[in-house]
XYZ file of C-alpha atoms in Angstrom:
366
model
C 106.269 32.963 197.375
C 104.477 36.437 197.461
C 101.172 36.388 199.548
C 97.905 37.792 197.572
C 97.200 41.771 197.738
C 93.871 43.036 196.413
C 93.487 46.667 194.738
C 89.801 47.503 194.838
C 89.475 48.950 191.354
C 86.143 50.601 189.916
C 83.874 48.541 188.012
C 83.107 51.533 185.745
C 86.364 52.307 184.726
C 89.263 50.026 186.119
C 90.530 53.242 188.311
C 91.971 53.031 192.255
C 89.229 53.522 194.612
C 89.739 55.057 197.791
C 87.304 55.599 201.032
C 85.959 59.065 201.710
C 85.095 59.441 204.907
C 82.582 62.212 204.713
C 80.800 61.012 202.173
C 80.533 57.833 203.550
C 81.440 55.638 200.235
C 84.359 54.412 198.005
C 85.057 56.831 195.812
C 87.263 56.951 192.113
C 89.253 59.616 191.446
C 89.035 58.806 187.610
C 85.450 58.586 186.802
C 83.767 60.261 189.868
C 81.427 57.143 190.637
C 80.749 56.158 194.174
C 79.859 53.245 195.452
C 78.953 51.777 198.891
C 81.314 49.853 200.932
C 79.337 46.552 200.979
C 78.784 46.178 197.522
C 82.618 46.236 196.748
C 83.037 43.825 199.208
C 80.555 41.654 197.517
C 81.755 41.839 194.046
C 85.278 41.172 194.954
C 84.219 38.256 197.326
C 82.269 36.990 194.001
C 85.607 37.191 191.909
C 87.749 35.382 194.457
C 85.347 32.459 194.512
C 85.727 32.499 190.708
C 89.504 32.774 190.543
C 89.583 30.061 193.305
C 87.472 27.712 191.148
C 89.929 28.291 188.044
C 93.044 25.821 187.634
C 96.432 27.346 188.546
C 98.865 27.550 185.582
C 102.227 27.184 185.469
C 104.926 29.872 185.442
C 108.513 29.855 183.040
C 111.330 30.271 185.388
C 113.669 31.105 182.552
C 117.317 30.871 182.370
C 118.293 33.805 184.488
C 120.080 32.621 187.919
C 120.799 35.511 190.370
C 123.351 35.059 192.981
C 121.741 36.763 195.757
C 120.946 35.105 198.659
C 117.675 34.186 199.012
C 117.771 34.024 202.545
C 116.755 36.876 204.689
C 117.670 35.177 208.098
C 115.830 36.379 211.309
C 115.289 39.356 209.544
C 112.377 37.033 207.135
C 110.517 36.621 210.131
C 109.379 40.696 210.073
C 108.935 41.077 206.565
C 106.316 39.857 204.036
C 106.425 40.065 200.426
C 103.306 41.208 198.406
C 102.399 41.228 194.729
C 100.561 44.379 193.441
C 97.407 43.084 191.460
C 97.692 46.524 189.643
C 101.210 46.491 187.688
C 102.790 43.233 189.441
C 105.583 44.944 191.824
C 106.732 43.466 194.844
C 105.972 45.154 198.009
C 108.160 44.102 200.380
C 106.266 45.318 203.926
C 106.592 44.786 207.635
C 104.625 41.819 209.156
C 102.190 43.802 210.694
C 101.359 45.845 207.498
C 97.829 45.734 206.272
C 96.923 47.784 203.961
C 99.408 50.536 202.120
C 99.984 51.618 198.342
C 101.809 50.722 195.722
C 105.132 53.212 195.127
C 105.077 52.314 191.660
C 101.543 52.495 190.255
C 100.011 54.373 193.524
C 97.006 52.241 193.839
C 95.676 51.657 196.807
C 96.352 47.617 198.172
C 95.044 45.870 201.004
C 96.472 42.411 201.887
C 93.145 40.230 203.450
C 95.500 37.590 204.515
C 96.002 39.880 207.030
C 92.788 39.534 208.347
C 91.771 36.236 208.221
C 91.263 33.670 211.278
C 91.618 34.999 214.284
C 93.171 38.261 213.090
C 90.220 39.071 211.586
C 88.921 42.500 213.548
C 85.364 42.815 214.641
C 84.461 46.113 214.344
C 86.184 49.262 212.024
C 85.536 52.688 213.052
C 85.774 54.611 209.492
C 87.334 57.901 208.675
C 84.939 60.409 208.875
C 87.833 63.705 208.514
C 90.346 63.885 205.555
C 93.508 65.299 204.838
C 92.614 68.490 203.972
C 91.359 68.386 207.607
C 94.421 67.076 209.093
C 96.189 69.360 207.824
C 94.239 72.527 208.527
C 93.999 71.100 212.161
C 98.003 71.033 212.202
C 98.376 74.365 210.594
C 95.473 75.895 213.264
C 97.851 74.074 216.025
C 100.919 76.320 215.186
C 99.176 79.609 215.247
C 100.081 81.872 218.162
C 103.495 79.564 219.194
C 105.540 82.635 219.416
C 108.449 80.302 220.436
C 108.032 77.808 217.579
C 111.055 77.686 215.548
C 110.337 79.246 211.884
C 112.438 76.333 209.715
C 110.289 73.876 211.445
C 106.917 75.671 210.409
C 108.054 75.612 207.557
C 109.265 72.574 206.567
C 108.206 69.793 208.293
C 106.652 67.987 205.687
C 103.019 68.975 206.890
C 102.055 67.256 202.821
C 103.423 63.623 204.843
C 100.607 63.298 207.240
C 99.213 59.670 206.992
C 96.013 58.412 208.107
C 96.428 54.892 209.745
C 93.982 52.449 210.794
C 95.708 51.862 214.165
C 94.717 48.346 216.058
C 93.166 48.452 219.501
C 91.502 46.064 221.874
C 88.553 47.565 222.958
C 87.566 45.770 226.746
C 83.739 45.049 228.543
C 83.695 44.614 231.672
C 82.740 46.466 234.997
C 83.970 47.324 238.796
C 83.558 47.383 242.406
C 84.673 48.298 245.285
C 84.671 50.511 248.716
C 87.284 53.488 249.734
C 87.016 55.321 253.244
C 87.602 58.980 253.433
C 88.891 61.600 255.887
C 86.952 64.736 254.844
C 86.905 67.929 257.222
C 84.712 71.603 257.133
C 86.665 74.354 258.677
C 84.996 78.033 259.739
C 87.041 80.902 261.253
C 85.596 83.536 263.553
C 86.463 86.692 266.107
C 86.055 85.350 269.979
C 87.378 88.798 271.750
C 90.593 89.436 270.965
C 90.928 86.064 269.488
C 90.683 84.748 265.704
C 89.513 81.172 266.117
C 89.296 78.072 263.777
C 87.159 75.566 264.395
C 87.672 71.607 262.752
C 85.308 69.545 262.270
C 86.287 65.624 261.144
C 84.457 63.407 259.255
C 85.212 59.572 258.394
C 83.220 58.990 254.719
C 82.697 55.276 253.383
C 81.903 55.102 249.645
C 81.206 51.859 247.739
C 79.541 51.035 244.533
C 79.820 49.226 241.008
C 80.483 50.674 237.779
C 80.147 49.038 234.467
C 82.266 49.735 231.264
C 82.138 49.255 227.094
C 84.795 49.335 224.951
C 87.253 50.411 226.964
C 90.057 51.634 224.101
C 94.081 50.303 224.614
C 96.325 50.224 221.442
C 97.169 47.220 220.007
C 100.369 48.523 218.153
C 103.606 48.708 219.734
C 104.872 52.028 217.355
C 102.299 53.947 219.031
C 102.690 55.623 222.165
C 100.168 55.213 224.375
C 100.262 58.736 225.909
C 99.003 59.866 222.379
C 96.846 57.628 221.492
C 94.900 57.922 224.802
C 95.384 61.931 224.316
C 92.918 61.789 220.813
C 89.997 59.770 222.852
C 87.033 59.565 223.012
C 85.915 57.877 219.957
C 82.031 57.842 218.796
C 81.473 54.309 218.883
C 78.350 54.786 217.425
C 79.680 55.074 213.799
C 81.544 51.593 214.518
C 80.950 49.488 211.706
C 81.453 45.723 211.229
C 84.601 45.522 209.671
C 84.875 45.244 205.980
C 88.018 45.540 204.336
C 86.406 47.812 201.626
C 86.797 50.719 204.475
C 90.953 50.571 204.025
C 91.476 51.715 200.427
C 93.569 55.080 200.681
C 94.623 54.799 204.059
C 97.180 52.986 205.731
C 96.475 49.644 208.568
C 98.367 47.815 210.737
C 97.303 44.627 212.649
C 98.180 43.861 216.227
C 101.352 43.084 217.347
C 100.370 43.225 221.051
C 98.403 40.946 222.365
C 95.454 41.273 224.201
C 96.910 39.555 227.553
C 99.857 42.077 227.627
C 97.033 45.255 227.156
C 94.506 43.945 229.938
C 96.619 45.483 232.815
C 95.911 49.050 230.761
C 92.535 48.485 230.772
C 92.095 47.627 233.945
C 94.146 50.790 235.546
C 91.885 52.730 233.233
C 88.913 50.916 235.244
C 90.102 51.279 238.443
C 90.545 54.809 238.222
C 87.520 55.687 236.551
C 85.452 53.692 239.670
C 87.847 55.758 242.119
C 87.192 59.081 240.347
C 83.001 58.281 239.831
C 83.650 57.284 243.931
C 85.152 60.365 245.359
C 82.744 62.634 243.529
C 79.978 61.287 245.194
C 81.351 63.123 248.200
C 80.413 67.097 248.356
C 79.901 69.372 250.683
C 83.106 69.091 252.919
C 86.522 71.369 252.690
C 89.046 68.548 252.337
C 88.412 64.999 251.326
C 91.665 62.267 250.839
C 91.003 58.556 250.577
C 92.780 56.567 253.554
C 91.989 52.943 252.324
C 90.521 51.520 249.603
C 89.622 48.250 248.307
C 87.996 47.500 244.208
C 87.723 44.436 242.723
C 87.778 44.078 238.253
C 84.822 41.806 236.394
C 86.623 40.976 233.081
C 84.387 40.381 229.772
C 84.465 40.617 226.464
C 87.440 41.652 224.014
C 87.295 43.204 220.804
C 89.403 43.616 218.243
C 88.553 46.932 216.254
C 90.497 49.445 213.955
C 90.462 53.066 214.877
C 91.447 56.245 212.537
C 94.469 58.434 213.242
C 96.234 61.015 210.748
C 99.498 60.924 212.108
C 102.472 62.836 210.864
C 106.190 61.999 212.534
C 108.679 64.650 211.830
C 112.104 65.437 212.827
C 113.783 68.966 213.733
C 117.532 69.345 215.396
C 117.450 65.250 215.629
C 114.486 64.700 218.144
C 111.307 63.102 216.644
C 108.134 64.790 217.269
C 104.923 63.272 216.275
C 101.708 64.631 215.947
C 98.261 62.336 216.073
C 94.915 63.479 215.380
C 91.629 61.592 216.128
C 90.423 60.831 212.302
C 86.569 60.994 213.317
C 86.291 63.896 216.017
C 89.765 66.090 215.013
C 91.255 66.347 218.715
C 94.775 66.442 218.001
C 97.766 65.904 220.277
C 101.404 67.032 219.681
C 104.601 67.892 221.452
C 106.369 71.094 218.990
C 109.920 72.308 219.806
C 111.270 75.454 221.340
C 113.378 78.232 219.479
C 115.908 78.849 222.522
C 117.462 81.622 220.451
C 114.467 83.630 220.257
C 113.296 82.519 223.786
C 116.223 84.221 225.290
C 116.022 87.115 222.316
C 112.112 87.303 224.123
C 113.216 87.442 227.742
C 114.208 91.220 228.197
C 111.477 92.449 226.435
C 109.474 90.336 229.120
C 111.442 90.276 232.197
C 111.178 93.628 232.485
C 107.943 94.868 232.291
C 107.403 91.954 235.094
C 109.761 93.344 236.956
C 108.351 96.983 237.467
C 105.261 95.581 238.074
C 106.469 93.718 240.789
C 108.488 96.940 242.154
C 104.970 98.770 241.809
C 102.970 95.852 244.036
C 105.626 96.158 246.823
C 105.086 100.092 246.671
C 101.394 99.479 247.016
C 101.946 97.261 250.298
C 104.430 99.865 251.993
């Protein structure tokens, strides 16, 4: 049996509506008319009560018997089946899929089973950048890459980037702890004939508390974490509670790793940011390395929040390279690949003005 999908259509004119993030509202590309997030949400909550309340009817099964197998095996256990409110297709999606669009009619569908129970999110950071954005970013990111291969400027499907409502757990919590240092000052001065240097050692003791909100760790196991810790910080002052009305247009995914497995992140993110806050209490000497060191975590809350990435995975000489970009601030992150034929087409032209400047500097010290 397919489980329920909901297109948010407008009440003016029956069109798609999808969020703009700048202008803060849900937006139809038919009619033009705007409306605010929570009173979508309202009138669709309104019209599920009333379908709820009406009796289910039947369906003809008709005389048609396929002989496919109906069984999907283990491979059931990933997938989901949705029914497009829009034109009725089946949208077959992976289980962690939460909101996507329909490849037939294009309208935008969320799936709020999704997010019911515990799976629910608490907070949803909206998009505030859009495509047009993105993609300027990306195209601002290639300028001046001499050694950036021309076929994959060109055609690396730049039109494909996707912005993604990617899952995190966001952690509260604080830390303390105490780490001794061996700092040292050093001076050098003429005594005679001699040039003397003069050590002086210090033993440094640093301890304190530190407390932290909202520390960020993704939730989704397709994301790397390198790049999704790359596009941070996020403004958390623009979180909102989380209202499916925010996901029309845009892509979502729900966890699929669970808080537990993500606290060890969080708390090497603590640790480190207690060490660093530490050790730059300590000025004023030459050299300073920690010699022992002791910190201790205070867990709290966890929350479950979507965050917004445009994210565009592309493919050149078979290696994958993908490219996120925070959807609310712009920082972008992205390995690109190296033309080897022009590097080494590149290397006389710059090996040897390097190397008569180096002839010249060994002159000058003659």
């Amino acid at each position: 049996m397919s489980d329920k999908a909901t297109n948010y259509q407008c009440p003016s004119c029956t069109g798609p509506l999808h969020y703009d993030g700048a202008a803060g509202r849900l937006q139809c590309d038919y009619c033009g008319s705007s409306f605010d997030p929570a009173e979508i949400e309202k009138l669709y909550a309104e019209k599920e009560q009333q379908a709820a309340s009406q009796p289910e009817t039947g369906s003809d099964t008709g005389e048609w018997q396929s002989s496919a197998d109906e069984d999907w095996g283990t491979d059931a256990d990933k997938m989901r089946v949705y029914s497009c409110p829009s034109c009725g297709a089946q949208l077959i999606c992976e289980e962690t899929t939460a909101a996507t669009s329909c490849p037939y009619c294009g309208n935008p569908t969320v799936i709020p089973e999704q997010f019911s129970g515990i799976l629910k999110p608490d907070y949803i950071l909206p998009f505030k950048l859009s495509k047009e954005d993105a993609v300027s970013a990306l195209k601002q990111h290639y300028k001046g890459k001499l050694l950036l291969p021309t076929l994959f400027r060109d055609n690396n499907h730049i039109e494909e980037l996707r912005g993604i409502y990617v899952p995190f757990w966001l952690f509260d919590g604080g830390a303390e702890g105490e780490v001794d240092y061996k700092a040292a000052n050093s001076r050098t001065y003429r005594d005679d004939d001699y040039e003397v240097t003069e050590t002086d050692h210090y033993d440094v003791h640093r301890g304190g508390s530190i407390a932290f909100e909202k520390i960020p760790v993704d939730a989704s196991s397709k994301m790397p974490d390198d790049h999704m810790d790359s596009i941070e910080p996020f403004d958390y002052a623009q979180l909102r509670p989380f209202s499916t009305a925010y996901l029309p247009g845009f892509l979502a995914d729900k966890f699929d790793v669970s808080a537990d497995k993500s606290r060890e992140r969080a708390d090497v993110r603590c640790l480190g940011s207690l060490k660093k806050a530490l050790q730059g209490t300590v000025t004023g000497y030459a050299t300073c390395f920690p010699r022992g060191e002791h910190a201790d975590i205070q867990r709290g809350k966890v929350h479950y929040a979507l965050l917004p990435v445009w994210l565009l995975n592309t493919k050149w000489q078979g290696k994958d390279f993908l490219f996120a970009m925070n959807g609310q601030t712009g920082k972008l992150v992205g390995d690109l690949p190296v033309d080897k034929g022009r590097f080494w087409g590149m290397f006389p032209a710059i090996a040897v003005p390097l190397s008569v400047l180096s002839s010249v500097i060994v002159l000058l010290m003659r």
